Tab-separated table of N, CA and C and ligand atoms in Angstrom:
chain	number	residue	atom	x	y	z
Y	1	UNK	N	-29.257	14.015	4.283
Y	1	UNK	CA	-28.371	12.882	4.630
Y	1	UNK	C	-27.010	13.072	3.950
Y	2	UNK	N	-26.195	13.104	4.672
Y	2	UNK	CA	-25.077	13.296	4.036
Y	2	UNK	C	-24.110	12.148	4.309
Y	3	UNK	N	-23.246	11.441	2.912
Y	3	UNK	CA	-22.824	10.237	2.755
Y	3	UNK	C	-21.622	10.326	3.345
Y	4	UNK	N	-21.023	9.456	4.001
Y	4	UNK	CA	-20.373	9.196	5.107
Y	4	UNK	C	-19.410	7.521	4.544
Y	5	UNK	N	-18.164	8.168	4.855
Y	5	UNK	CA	-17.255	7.184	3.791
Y	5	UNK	C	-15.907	6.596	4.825
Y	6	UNK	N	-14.932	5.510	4.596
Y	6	UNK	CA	-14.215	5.391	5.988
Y	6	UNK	C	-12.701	5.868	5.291
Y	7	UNK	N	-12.006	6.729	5.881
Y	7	UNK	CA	-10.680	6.928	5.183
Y	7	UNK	C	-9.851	5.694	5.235
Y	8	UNK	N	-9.308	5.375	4.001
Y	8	UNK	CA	-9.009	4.417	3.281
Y	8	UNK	C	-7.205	4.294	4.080
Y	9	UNK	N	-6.900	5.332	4.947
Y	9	UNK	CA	-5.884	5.230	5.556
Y	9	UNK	C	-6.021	5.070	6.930
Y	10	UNK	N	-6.866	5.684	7.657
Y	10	UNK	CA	-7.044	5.515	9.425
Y	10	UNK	C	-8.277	5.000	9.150
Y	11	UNK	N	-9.111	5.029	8.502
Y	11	UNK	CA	-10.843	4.219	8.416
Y	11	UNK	C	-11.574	5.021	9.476
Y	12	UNK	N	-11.631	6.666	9.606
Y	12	UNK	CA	-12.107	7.606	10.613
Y	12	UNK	C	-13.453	7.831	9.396
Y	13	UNK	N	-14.343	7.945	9.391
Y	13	UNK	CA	-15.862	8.327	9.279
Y	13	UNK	C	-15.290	9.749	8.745
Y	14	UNK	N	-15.963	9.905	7.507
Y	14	UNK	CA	-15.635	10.870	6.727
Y	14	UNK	C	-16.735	11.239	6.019
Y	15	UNK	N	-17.153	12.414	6.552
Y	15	UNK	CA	-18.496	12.751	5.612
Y	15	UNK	C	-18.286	13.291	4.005
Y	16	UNK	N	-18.849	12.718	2.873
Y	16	UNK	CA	-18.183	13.123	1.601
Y	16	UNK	C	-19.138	14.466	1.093
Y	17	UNK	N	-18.709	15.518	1.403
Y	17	UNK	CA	-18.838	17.001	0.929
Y	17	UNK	C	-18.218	17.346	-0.248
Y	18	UNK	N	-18.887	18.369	-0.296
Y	18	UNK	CA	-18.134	19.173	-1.596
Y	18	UNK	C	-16.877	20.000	-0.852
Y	19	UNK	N	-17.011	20.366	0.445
Y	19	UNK	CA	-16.006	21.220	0.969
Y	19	UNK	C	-14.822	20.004	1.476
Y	20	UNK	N	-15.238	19.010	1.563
Y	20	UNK	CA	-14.136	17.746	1.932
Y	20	UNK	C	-12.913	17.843	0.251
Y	21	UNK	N	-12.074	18.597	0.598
Y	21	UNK	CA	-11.282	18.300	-0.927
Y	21	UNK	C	-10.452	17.339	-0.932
Y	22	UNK	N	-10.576	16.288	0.663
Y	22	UNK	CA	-9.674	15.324	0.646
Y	22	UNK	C	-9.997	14.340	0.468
Y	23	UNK	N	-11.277	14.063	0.318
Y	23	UNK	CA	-12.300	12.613	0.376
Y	23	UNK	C	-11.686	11.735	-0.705
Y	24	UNK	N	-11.926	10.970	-0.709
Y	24	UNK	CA	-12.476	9.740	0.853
Y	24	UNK	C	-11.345	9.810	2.045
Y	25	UNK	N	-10.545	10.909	2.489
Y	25	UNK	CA	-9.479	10.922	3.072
Y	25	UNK	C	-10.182	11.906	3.965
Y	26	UNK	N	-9.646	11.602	5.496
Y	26	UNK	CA	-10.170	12.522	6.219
Y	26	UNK	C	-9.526	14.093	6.550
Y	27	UNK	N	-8.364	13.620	5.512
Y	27	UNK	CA	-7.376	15.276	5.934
Y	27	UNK	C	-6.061	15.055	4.731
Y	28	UNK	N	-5.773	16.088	4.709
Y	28	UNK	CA	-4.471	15.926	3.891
Y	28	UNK	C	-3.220	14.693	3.976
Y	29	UNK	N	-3.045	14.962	5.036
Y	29	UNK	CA	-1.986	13.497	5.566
Y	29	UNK	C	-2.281	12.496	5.523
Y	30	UNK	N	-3.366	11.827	5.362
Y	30	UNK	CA	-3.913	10.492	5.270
Y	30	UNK	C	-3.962	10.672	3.678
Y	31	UNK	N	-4.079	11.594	3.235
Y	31	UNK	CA	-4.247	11.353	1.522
Y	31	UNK	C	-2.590	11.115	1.208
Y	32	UNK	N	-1.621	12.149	1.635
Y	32	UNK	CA	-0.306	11.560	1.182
Y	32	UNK	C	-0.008	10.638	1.657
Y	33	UNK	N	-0.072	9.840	2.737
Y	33	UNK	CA	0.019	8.887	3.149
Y	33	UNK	C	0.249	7.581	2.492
Y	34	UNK	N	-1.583	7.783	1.912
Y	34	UNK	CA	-1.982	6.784	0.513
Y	34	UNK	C	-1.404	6.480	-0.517
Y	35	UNK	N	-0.888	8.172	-0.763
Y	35	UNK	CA	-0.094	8.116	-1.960
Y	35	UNK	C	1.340	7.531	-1.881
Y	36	UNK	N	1.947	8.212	-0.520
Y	36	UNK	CA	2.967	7.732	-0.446
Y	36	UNK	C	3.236	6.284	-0.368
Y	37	UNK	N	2.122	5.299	-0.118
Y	37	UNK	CA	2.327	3.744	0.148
Y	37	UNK	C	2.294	3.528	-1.506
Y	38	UNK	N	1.486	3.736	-2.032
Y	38	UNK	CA	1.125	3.306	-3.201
Y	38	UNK	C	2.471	3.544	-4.279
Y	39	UNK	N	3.091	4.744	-3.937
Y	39	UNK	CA	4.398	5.024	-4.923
Y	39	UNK	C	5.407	3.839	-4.740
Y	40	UNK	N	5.543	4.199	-2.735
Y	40	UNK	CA	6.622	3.063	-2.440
Y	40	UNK	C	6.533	1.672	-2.814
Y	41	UNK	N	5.129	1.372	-3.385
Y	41	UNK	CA	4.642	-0.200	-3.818
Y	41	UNK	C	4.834	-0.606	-5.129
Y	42	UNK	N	4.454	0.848	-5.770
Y	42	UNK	CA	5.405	0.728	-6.952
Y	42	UNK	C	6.539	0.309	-7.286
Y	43	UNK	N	7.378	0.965	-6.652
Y	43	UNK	CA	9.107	1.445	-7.244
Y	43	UNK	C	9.669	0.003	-6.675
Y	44	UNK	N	9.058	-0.414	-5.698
Y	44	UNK	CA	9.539	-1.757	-5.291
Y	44	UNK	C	9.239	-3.470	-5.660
Y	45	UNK	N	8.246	-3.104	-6.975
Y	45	UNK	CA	8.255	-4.273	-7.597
Y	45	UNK	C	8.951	-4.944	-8.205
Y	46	UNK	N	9.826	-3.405	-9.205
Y	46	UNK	CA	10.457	-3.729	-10.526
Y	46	UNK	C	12.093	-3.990	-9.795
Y	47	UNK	N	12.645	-3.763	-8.364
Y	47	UNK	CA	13.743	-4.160	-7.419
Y	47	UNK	C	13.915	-5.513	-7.055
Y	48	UNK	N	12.393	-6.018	-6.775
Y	48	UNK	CA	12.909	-7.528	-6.757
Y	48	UNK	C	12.681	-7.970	-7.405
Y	49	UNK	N	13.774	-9.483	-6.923
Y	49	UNK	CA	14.754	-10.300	-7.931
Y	49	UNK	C	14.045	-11.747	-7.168
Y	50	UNK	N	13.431	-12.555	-7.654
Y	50	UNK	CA	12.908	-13.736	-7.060
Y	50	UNK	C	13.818	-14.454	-7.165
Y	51	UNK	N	14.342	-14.529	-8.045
Y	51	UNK	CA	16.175	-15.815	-8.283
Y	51	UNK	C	17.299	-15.098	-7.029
Y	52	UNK	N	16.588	-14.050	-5.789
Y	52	UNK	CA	17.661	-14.166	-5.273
Y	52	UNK	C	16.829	-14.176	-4.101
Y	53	UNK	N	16.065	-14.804	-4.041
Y	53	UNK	CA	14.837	-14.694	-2.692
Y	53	UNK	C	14.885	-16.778	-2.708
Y	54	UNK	N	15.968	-17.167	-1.495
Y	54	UNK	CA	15.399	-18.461	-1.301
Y	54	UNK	C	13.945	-18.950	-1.174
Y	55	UNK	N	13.510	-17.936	-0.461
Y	55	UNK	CA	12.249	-18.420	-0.474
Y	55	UNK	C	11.152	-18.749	-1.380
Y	56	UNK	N	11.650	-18.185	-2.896
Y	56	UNK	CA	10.961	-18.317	-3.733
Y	56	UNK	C	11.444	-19.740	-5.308
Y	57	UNK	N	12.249	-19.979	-4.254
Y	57	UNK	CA	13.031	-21.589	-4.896
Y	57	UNK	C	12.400	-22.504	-4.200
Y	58	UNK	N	11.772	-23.495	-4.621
Y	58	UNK	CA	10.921	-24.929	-3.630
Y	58	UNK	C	11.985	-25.647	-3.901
Y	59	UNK	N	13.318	-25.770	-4.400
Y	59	UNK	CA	14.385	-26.968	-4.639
Y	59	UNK	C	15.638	-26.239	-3.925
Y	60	UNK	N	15.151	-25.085	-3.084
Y	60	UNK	CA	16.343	-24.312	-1.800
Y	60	UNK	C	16.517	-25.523	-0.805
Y	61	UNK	N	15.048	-25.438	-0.473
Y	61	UNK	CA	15.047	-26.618	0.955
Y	61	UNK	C	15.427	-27.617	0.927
Y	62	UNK	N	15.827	-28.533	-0.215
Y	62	UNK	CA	16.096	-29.884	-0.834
Y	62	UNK	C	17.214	-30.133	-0.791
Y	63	UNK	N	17.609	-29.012	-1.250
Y	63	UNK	CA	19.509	-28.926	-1.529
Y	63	UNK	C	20.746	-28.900	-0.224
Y	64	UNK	N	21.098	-29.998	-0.016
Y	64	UNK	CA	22.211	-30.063	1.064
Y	64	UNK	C	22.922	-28.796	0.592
Y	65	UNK	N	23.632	-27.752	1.426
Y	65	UNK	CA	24.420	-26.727	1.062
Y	65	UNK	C	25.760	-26.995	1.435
Y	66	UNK	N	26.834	-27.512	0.458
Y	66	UNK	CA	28.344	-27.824	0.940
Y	66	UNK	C	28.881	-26.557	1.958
Y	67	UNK	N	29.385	-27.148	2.535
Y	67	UNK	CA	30.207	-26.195	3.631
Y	67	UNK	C	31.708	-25.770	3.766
U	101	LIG	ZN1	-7.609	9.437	7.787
């Protein structure tokens, strides 16, 4: 029986071998893929700025805005 895993990027049925060097990934590109989301999720935390995201003010919507 050989264990059978879903790639964590397309979710394609991936049998986990010793010759699989990409597992739980079904191929190389789905592994950078992963990686590549995960970096870009990184680097983009420490960029935003919530004091400049109205949406993250509940006293935005309140506020008449002079014109
Ligand atoms: Zn895949």
């Amino acid at each position: 029986m050989m264990p059978v895993v879903n790639c964590p990027t397309c979710h394609a049925k991936v049998e986990w071998t010793e010759a699989n060097k990409y597992r739980p990934f079904c191929s190389e590109r789905c592994k950078q893929i992963d990686l590549g989301a995960w970096a870009e999720e990184k680097y983009t935390i420490p960029a935003a700025d919530p004091l400049e995201d109205p949406l993250q003010d509940p006293l935005a919507d309140h506020e008449p805005k002079p014109h």
